[in-house]
Amino acid sequence: MPTQPNSPYLPFGDHKNAPWYGKDIISVKQFSRADLEYVFGVAHEMHGMVDRVGTFDLLKGKILANLFYEPSTRTSSSFTAAMERLGGSVIPINEVKYSSVAKGESLPDTIRTLECYADVIVLRHPETGSAAIAAQAARKPVINAGDGIGEHPTQALLDTFTIFEELGAGQIDGMTVTMLGDLKYGRTVHSLARLLSLYKVKLNYVSPEILRMPKEVMEEVAAKGIPQAEFDSLEKVLPKTDVLYVTRVQKERFEDPEAYESVRGSFVVNPDIMRAAKKEMIVMHPLPRVGEISPDFDDDPRAAYFRQMEYGLYVRMALLAMVLGKA
Ligand code: NCD
């Protein structure tokens, strides 16, 4: 189905000269502020189209290979839904134990295989740097859906889109964003801190001592002139926070189970604690949650984490359309 004829983002025909056509999406470092405006413009439009018509044929005939070497509910199913809502189809490889990976096939060979059949590859892999390795092996675009403790760029894009949509366009400058939980192993916060450093934000990091934000990320953010501060409790920073970004302690990344036990349940956001927060602010979480936000906070209007998942669909639709030359 043709999209709105006067749309700045989704006009008729191909956009083979568009800057993102054929590109990989490996790191948030690839994005400028202008790029974000563009992605969010397309995502906003995708939202409108989904509301109006549900599914449309922008990517009709295109195939996505969804290759997941680690568990996923939201990322995998939202990429599938994004492709199908754009009229394309999906090769799902969620259980690598049923694919040739179980026979010892290397990542580059698996990628070379899939690109014979698909137009774009979405990859989640437990090793940092794996998406870049896959992108080098591939002629088709590779989208990083999480590489170990490295990055999760599409999550950071949808997180930032959520902030724009929930707290008003243009308002990210001047905001205080507090990241809470496992900042060491959480790839979503590594990407989000880097991406938000394109804006004039203030970043607070609240974590147990052994789960602090990696130096490397903090140095990159500092180089952009962004003020950052670390805390071991939420109390001091919560009243000034505009976005509270909560994360799960990444049990699967701990070598020592006792170390995990020592920090699990360190922070729990609940209605009582949230009485100290602003009325106009949001609580986000990439999900899954395993106790860091108590379910009795879910009905609070500031609880944005379920809406955040939905924004992910529109951002992933935008990214697929962009790398396939249709936006
Ligand atoms: C996150 C991930 O996989 O890094 N989940 C997601 O993609 N929404 C966060 C997590 O697993 O804790």
Short mmCIF file of C-alpha atoms and ligand atoms in Angstrom, two decimals:
data_model
loop_
_atom_site.label_atom_id
_atom_site.label_comp_id
_atom_site.label_asym_id
_atom_site.label_seq_id
_atom_site.Cartn_x
_atom_site.Cartn_y
_atom_site.Cartn_z
CA MET A 1 0.00 0.00 0.00
CA PRO A 2 1.42 3.41 -0.87
CA THR A 3 2.17 5.63 2.08
CA GLN A 4 1.15 9.26 2.40
CA PRO A 5 2.24 11.02 -0.81
CA ASN A 6 3.45 14.14 0.98
CA SER A 7 5.35 12.36 3.74
CA PRO A 8 8.92 13.63 4.19
CA TYR A 9 10.05 10.20 5.36
CA LEU A 10 8.11 7.54 3.48
CA PRO A 11 7.48 8.74 -0.06
CA PHE A 12 6.92 6.46 -3.04
CA GLY A 13 9.82 4.66 -4.64
CA ASP A 14 13.26 3.75 -3.47
CA HIS A 15 15.79 5.80 -1.57
CA LYS A 16 18.96 4.18 -2.79
CA ASN A 17 20.84 7.44 -2.24
CA ALA A 18 19.57 7.74 1.31
CA PRO A 19 22.44 7.88 3.84
CA TRP A 20 21.42 4.71 5.71
CA TYR A 21 20.75 2.54 2.67
CA GLY A 22 22.80 -0.68 2.90
CA LYS A 23 24.43 0.41 6.20
CA ASP A 24 25.08 -1.75 9.25
CA ILE A 25 23.88 -0.60 12.65
CA ILE A 26 26.55 -1.74 15.09
CA SER A 27 27.01 1.08 17.60
CA VAL A 28 25.24 4.22 18.75
CA LYS A 29 28.48 6.01 17.92
CA GLN A 30 27.32 5.99 14.29
CA PHE A 31 24.47 8.42 15.08
CA SER A 32 24.51 12.20 15.17
CA ARG A 33 21.77 14.38 16.59
CA ALA A 34 20.49 15.00 13.07
CA ASP A 35 20.38 11.23 12.46
CA LEU A 36 18.29 10.79 15.59
CA GLU A 37 15.84 13.44 14.47
CA TYR A 38 15.52 11.57 11.21
CA VAL A 39 15.05 8.12 12.83
CA PHE A 40 12.47 9.50 15.25
CA GLY A 41 10.64 11.29 12.43
CA VAL A 42 10.34 8.01 10.55
CA ALA A 43 9.41 6.12 13.74
CA HIS A 44 6.71 8.66 14.55
CA GLU A 45 5.30 8.19 11.09
CA MET A 46 5.44 4.39 11.43
CA HIS A 47 3.38 4.76 14.61
CA GLY A 48 0.74 6.71 12.69
CA MET A 49 0.67 4.15 9.89
CA VAL A 50 0.32 1.22 12.30
CA ASP A 51 -2.55 3.02 14.03
CA ARG A 52 -4.26 3.77 10.73
CA VAL A 53 -3.69 0.64 8.65
CA GLY A 54 -1.87 -1.89 10.85
CA THR A 55 0.23 -3.46 8.12
CA PHE A 56 1.47 -1.94 4.84
CA ASP A 57 3.72 -3.00 2.00
CA LEU A 58 6.78 -0.76 2.28
CA LEU A 59 9.13 -3.79 2.52
CA LYS A 60 7.05 -6.25 0.53
CA GLY A 61 9.25 -9.05 -0.78
CA LYS A 62 12.13 -8.28 1.61
CA ILE A 63 13.39 -10.93 4.02
CA LEU A 64 14.94 -10.48 7.46
CA ALA A 65 17.12 -13.16 9.08
CA ASN A 66 16.62 -12.86 12.84
CA LEU A 67 19.64 -14.65 14.36
CA PHE A 68 19.60 -14.94 18.15
CA TYR A 69 22.38 -16.73 20.04
CA GLU A 70 21.03 -15.43 23.37
CA PRO A 71 17.51 -15.45 24.83
CA SER A 72 15.16 -12.67 23.77
CA THR A 73 11.47 -11.92 23.92
CA ARG A 74 11.06 -8.22 23.06
CA THR A 75 13.95 -7.58 20.67
CA SER A 76 13.34 -10.70 18.62
CA SER A 77 9.56 -10.44 18.45
CA SER A 78 9.57 -6.68 17.82
CA PHE A 79 11.94 -7.09 14.86
CA THR A 80 9.67 -9.85 13.55
CA ALA A 81 6.58 -7.70 14.04
CA ALA A 82 8.35 -4.69 12.50
CA MET A 83 9.25 -6.65 9.36
CA GLU A 84 5.81 -8.19 9.04
CA ARG A 85 3.99 -4.90 9.61
CA LEU A 86 6.02 -3.54 6.68
CA GLY A 87 4.92 -6.46 4.49
CA GLY A 88 8.22 -8.34 4.64
CA SER A 89 8.99 -11.78 6.02
CA VAL A 90 11.36 -13.32 8.54
CA ILE A 91 13.70 -16.31 8.85
CA PRO A 92 13.70 -16.86 12.62
CA ILE A 93 16.75 -18.56 14.14
CA ASN A 94 16.20 -18.42 17.86
CA GLU A 95 17.40 -21.82 18.85
CA VAL A 96 20.91 -21.92 17.45
CA LYS A 97 21.16 -25.44 18.84
CA TYR A 98 18.93 -26.54 15.96
CA SER A 99 21.07 -24.73 13.36
CA SER A 100 24.55 -25.51 12.05
CA VAL A 101 25.97 -23.36 14.85
CA ALA A 102 25.53 -26.50 16.97
CA LYS A 103 27.82 -28.33 14.53
CA GLY A 104 30.54 -25.75 15.16
CA GLU A 105 29.95 -23.39 12.26
CA SER A 106 31.72 -20.04 12.67
CA LEU A 107 29.77 -16.79 12.95
CA PRO A 108 31.11 -15.42 9.63
CA ASP A 109 30.07 -18.62 7.81
CA THR A 110 26.59 -18.55 9.36
CA ILE A 111 26.27 -14.90 8.29
CA ARG A 112 27.48 -15.65 4.74
CA THR A 113 24.84 -18.38 4.56
CA LEU A 114 21.97 -16.24 5.78
CA GLU A 115 22.74 -13.36 3.48
CA CYS A 116 22.21 -15.68 0.51
CA TYR A 117 18.57 -15.87 1.57
CA ALA A 118 17.87 -12.61 3.38
CA ASP A 119 18.17 -8.86 2.68
CA VAL A 120 19.06 -7.84 6.24
CA ILE A 121 20.39 -9.69 9.30
CA VAL A 122 19.57 -8.93 12.92
CA LEU A 123 22.10 -10.51 15.29
CA ARG A 124 22.22 -11.06 19.05
CA HIS A 125 25.36 -12.75 20.29
CA PRO A 126 27.04 -13.23 23.70
CA GLU A 127 30.42 -11.83 22.63
CA THR A 128 31.31 -8.14 22.56
CA GLY A 129 32.40 -7.19 19.05
CA SER A 130 30.51 -10.05 17.36
CA ALA A 131 28.20 -7.71 15.45
CA ALA A 132 31.20 -5.89 13.96
CA ILE A 133 32.73 -9.25 12.94
CA ALA A 134 29.43 -10.29 11.34
CA ALA A 135 29.16 -6.96 9.52
CA GLN A 136 32.64 -7.45 8.07
CA ALA A 137 31.71 -10.85 6.72
CA ALA A 138 28.42 -9.65 5.24
CA ARG A 139 27.55 -7.69 2.12
CA LYS A 140 24.01 -7.15 3.44
CA PRO A 141 23.20 -4.84 6.38
CA VAL A 142 23.75 -6.30 9.86
CA ILE A 143 21.86 -4.82 12.82
CA ASN A 144 23.33 -5.37 16.29
CA ALA A 145 20.60 -6.61 18.65
CA GLY A 146 23.03 -6.89 21.58
CA ASP A 147 26.66 -8.08 21.56
CA GLY A 148 27.52 -9.42 25.01
CA ILE A 149 28.17 -6.58 27.43
CA GLY A 150 29.07 -4.31 24.52
CA GLU A 151 26.20 -2.41 22.96
CA HIS A 152 22.50 -2.62 22.22
CA PRO A 153 22.08 0.31 19.81
CA THR A 154 18.48 -0.30 18.73
CA GLN A 155 17.43 -0.41 22.40
CA ALA A 156 19.16 2.93 23.07
CA LEU A 157 17.43 4.43 20.04
CA LEU A 158 14.03 3.26 21.25
CA ASP A 159 14.85 4.43 24.77
CA THR A 160 15.71 7.91 23.52
CA PHE A 161 12.60 7.93 21.30
CA THR A 162 10.57 7.01 24.40
CA ILE A 163 12.00 10.01 26.28
CA PHE A 164 11.11 12.31 23.37
CA GLU A 165 7.60 10.93 23.00
CA GLU A 166 6.82 10.81 26.71
CA LEU A 167 8.40 14.03 27.93
CA GLY A 168 7.99 16.21 24.87
CA ALA A 169 10.12 16.82 21.79
CA GLY A 170 13.16 19.02 22.22
CA GLN A 171 13.17 18.62 25.95
CA ILE A 172 16.05 16.18 26.36
CA ASP A 173 18.47 19.08 26.72
CA GLY A 174 18.55 20.01 30.39
CA MET A 175 17.25 16.67 31.66
CA THR A 176 18.68 14.61 34.48
CA VAL A 177 18.80 10.92 33.64
CA THR A 178 19.54 8.46 36.45
CA MET A 179 20.63 4.94 35.55
CA LEU A 180 20.11 2.37 38.28
CA GLY A 181 21.24 -1.22 38.76
CA ASP A 182 23.80 -3.28 36.85
CA LEU A 183 25.76 -0.63 34.98
CA LYS A 184 28.79 -2.88 34.54
CA TYR A 185 27.27 -5.71 32.52
CA GLY A 186 24.14 -3.95 31.19
CA ARG A 187 24.72 -3.26 27.51
CA THR A 188 21.59 -1.11 27.27
CA VAL A 189 23.03 1.52 29.62
CA HIS A 190 26.39 1.45 27.82
CA SER A 191 24.62 2.40 24.60
CA LEU A 192 22.16 4.79 26.22
CA ALA A 193 24.79 6.82 28.11
CA ARG A 194 26.76 7.23 24.88
CA LEU A 195 23.70 8.19 22.85
CA LEU A 196 22.39 10.68 25.41
CA SER A 197 25.76 12.40 25.40
CA LEU A 198 24.61 14.00 22.12
CA TYR A 199 22.28 16.11 24.31
CA LYS A 200 22.95 18.49 27.19
CA VAL A 201 21.94 16.00 29.86
CA LYS A 202 23.20 15.28 33.35
CA LEU A 203 23.83 11.59 34.01
CA ASN A 204 23.67 9.93 37.43
CA TYR A 205 24.79 6.35 37.92
CA VAL A 206 23.44 4.46 40.93
CA SER A 207 24.79 0.94 41.45
CA PRO A 208 26.44 -1.42 43.91
CA GLU A 209 30.20 -0.86 44.07
CA ILE A 210 30.97 -3.96 41.97
CA LEU A 211 28.54 -3.02 39.19
CA ARG A 212 29.68 0.52 38.36
CA MET A 213 29.57 2.00 34.88
CA PRO A 214 32.74 1.01 32.97
CA LYS A 215 35.50 3.64 32.88
CA GLU A 216 35.68 3.43 29.11
CA VAL A 217 32.02 4.49 28.73
CA MET A 218 32.39 7.26 31.32
CA GLU A 219 35.47 8.62 29.56
CA GLU A 220 33.69 8.74 26.22
CA VAL A 221 30.74 10.54 27.78
CA ALA A 222 33.03 12.94 29.66
CA ALA A 223 34.79 13.80 26.40
CA LYS A 224 31.45 15.18 25.17
CA GLY A 225 31.33 17.52 28.17
CA ILE A 226 28.48 15.70 29.92
CA PRO A 227 28.44 15.88 33.74
CA GLN A 228 28.31 12.43 35.35
CA ALA A 229 28.11 11.44 39.01
CA GLU A 230 28.15 8.06 40.75
CA PHE A 231 26.12 7.10 43.82
CA ASP A 232 25.47 4.02 45.90
CA SER A 233 21.92 4.99 46.81
CA LEU A 234 18.97 6.49 44.99
CA GLU A 235 17.82 8.82 47.76
CA LYS A 236 19.93 11.86 46.92
CA VAL A 237 19.31 11.87 43.19
CA LEU A 238 15.71 10.72 42.84
CA PRO A 239 14.01 14.08 43.57
CA LYS A 240 15.91 15.76 40.72
CA THR A 241 15.54 12.92 38.22
CA ASP A 242 13.52 13.32 35.00
CA VAL A 243 14.18 9.81 33.70
CA LEU A 244 14.89 6.89 36.02
CA TYR A 245 16.30 4.07 33.89
CA VAL A 246 16.22 0.83 35.88
CA THR A 247 18.14 -2.29 34.84
CA ARG A 248 18.26 -5.95 35.84
CA VAL A 249 21.33 -7.44 37.48
CA GLN A 250 22.72 -9.55 34.61
CA LYS A 251 23.00 -12.88 36.41
CA GLU A 252 24.23 -14.74 33.32
CA ARG A 253 27.32 -12.51 33.02
CA PHE A 254 28.68 -13.21 36.53
CA GLU A 255 31.56 -15.66 36.85
CA ASP A 256 31.04 -15.98 40.60
CA PRO A 257 27.48 -16.90 41.72
CA GLU A 258 28.23 -15.58 45.21
CA ALA A 259 29.00 -12.15 43.80
CA TYR A 260 25.60 -12.21 42.09
CA GLU A 261 23.89 -13.19 45.35
CA SER A 262 25.63 -10.30 47.12
CA VAL A 263 24.05 -7.68 44.83
CA ARG A 264 20.73 -9.16 43.71
CA GLY A 265 17.82 -7.20 45.06
CA SER A 266 20.08 -4.25 45.97
CA PHE A 267 17.58 -1.76 44.57
CA VAL A 268 13.83 -2.04 44.34
CA VAL A 269 11.68 0.75 42.95
CA ASN A 270 8.24 0.80 44.59
CA PRO A 271 5.40 3.29 45.15
CA ASP A 272 6.78 4.26 48.54
CA ILE A 273 10.24 5.18 47.22
CA MET A 274 8.68 6.95 44.24
CA ARG A 275 6.90 9.42 46.54
CA ALA A 276 10.20 11.34 46.62
CA ALA A 277 10.29 11.65 42.80
CA LYS A 278 8.85 14.41 40.60
CA LYS A 279 5.27 14.13 39.38
CA GLU A 280 6.42 14.81 35.82
CA MET A 281 9.07 12.19 35.20
CA ILE A 282 9.23 8.66 33.83
CA VAL A 283 10.53 5.32 34.99
CA MET A 284 11.97 3.17 32.20
CA HIS A 285 13.34 -0.39 32.04
CA PRO A 286 14.54 -2.34 28.99
CA LEU A 287 12.91 -5.43 30.55
CA PRO A 288 12.86 -8.23 31.56
CA ARG A 289 12.59 -7.15 35.21
CA VAL A 290 13.38 -9.63 37.94
CA GLY A 291 12.27 -7.72 41.00
CA GLU A 292 13.87 -4.27 40.50
CA ILE A 293 10.49 -2.60 39.98
CA SER A 294 7.66 -3.83 42.11
CA PRO A 295 4.49 -4.60 40.09
CA ASP A 296 2.41 -2.39 42.36
CA PHE A 297 4.10 0.61 40.71
CA ASP A 298 2.83 -0.46 37.25
CA ASP A 299 -0.38 1.59 37.38
CA ASP A 300 1.46 4.82 38.19
CA PRO A 301 1.36 7.12 35.13
CA ARG A 302 5.13 7.59 35.47
CA ALA A 303 5.68 3.88 34.79
CA ALA A 304 6.71 4.06 31.12
CA TYR A 305 8.31 0.64 30.69
CA PHE A 306 5.41 -1.06 28.96
CA ARG A 307 4.87 1.90 26.62
CA GLN A 308 8.63 1.84 25.96
CA MET A 309 8.29 -1.66 24.45
CA GLU A 310 5.70 -0.42 21.99
CA TYR A 311 7.91 2.49 20.90
CA GLY A 312 10.49 -0.19 20.09
CA LEU A 313 8.28 -1.55 17.32
CA TYR A 314 8.14 1.83 15.55
CA VAL A 315 11.87 2.49 15.91
CA ARG A 316 12.72 -0.96 14.52
CA MET A 317 10.31 -0.43 11.62
CA ALA A 318 12.10 2.85 10.90
CA LEU A 319 15.56 1.25 11.03
CA LEU A 320 14.59 -1.63 8.73
CA ALA A 321 13.04 0.78 6.21
CA MET A 322 16.16 2.97 6.35
CA VAL A 323 18.77 0.25 5.79
CA LEU A 324 16.66 -1.30 3.03
CA GLY A 325 16.45 2.02 1.18
CA LYS A 326 12.76 2.74 1.75
CA ALA A 327 12.94 5.72 4.08
C1 NCD B 1 18.03 -6.21 27.50
C2 NCD B 1 19.19 -6.95 26.86
O1 NCD B 1 19.01 -7.99 26.23
O2 NCD B 1 20.28 -6.41 26.98
N1 NCD B 1 16.79 -6.69 27.08
C3 NCD B 1 16.21 -6.19 25.94
O3 NCD B 1 16.74 -6.30 24.86
N2 NCD B 1 15.05 -5.54 26.09
C4 NCD B 1 18.14 -6.07 28.96
C5 NCD B 1 18.34 -7.29 29.81
O4 NCD B 1 18.42 -8.41 29.34
O5 NCD B 1 18.40 -7.10 31.03
#
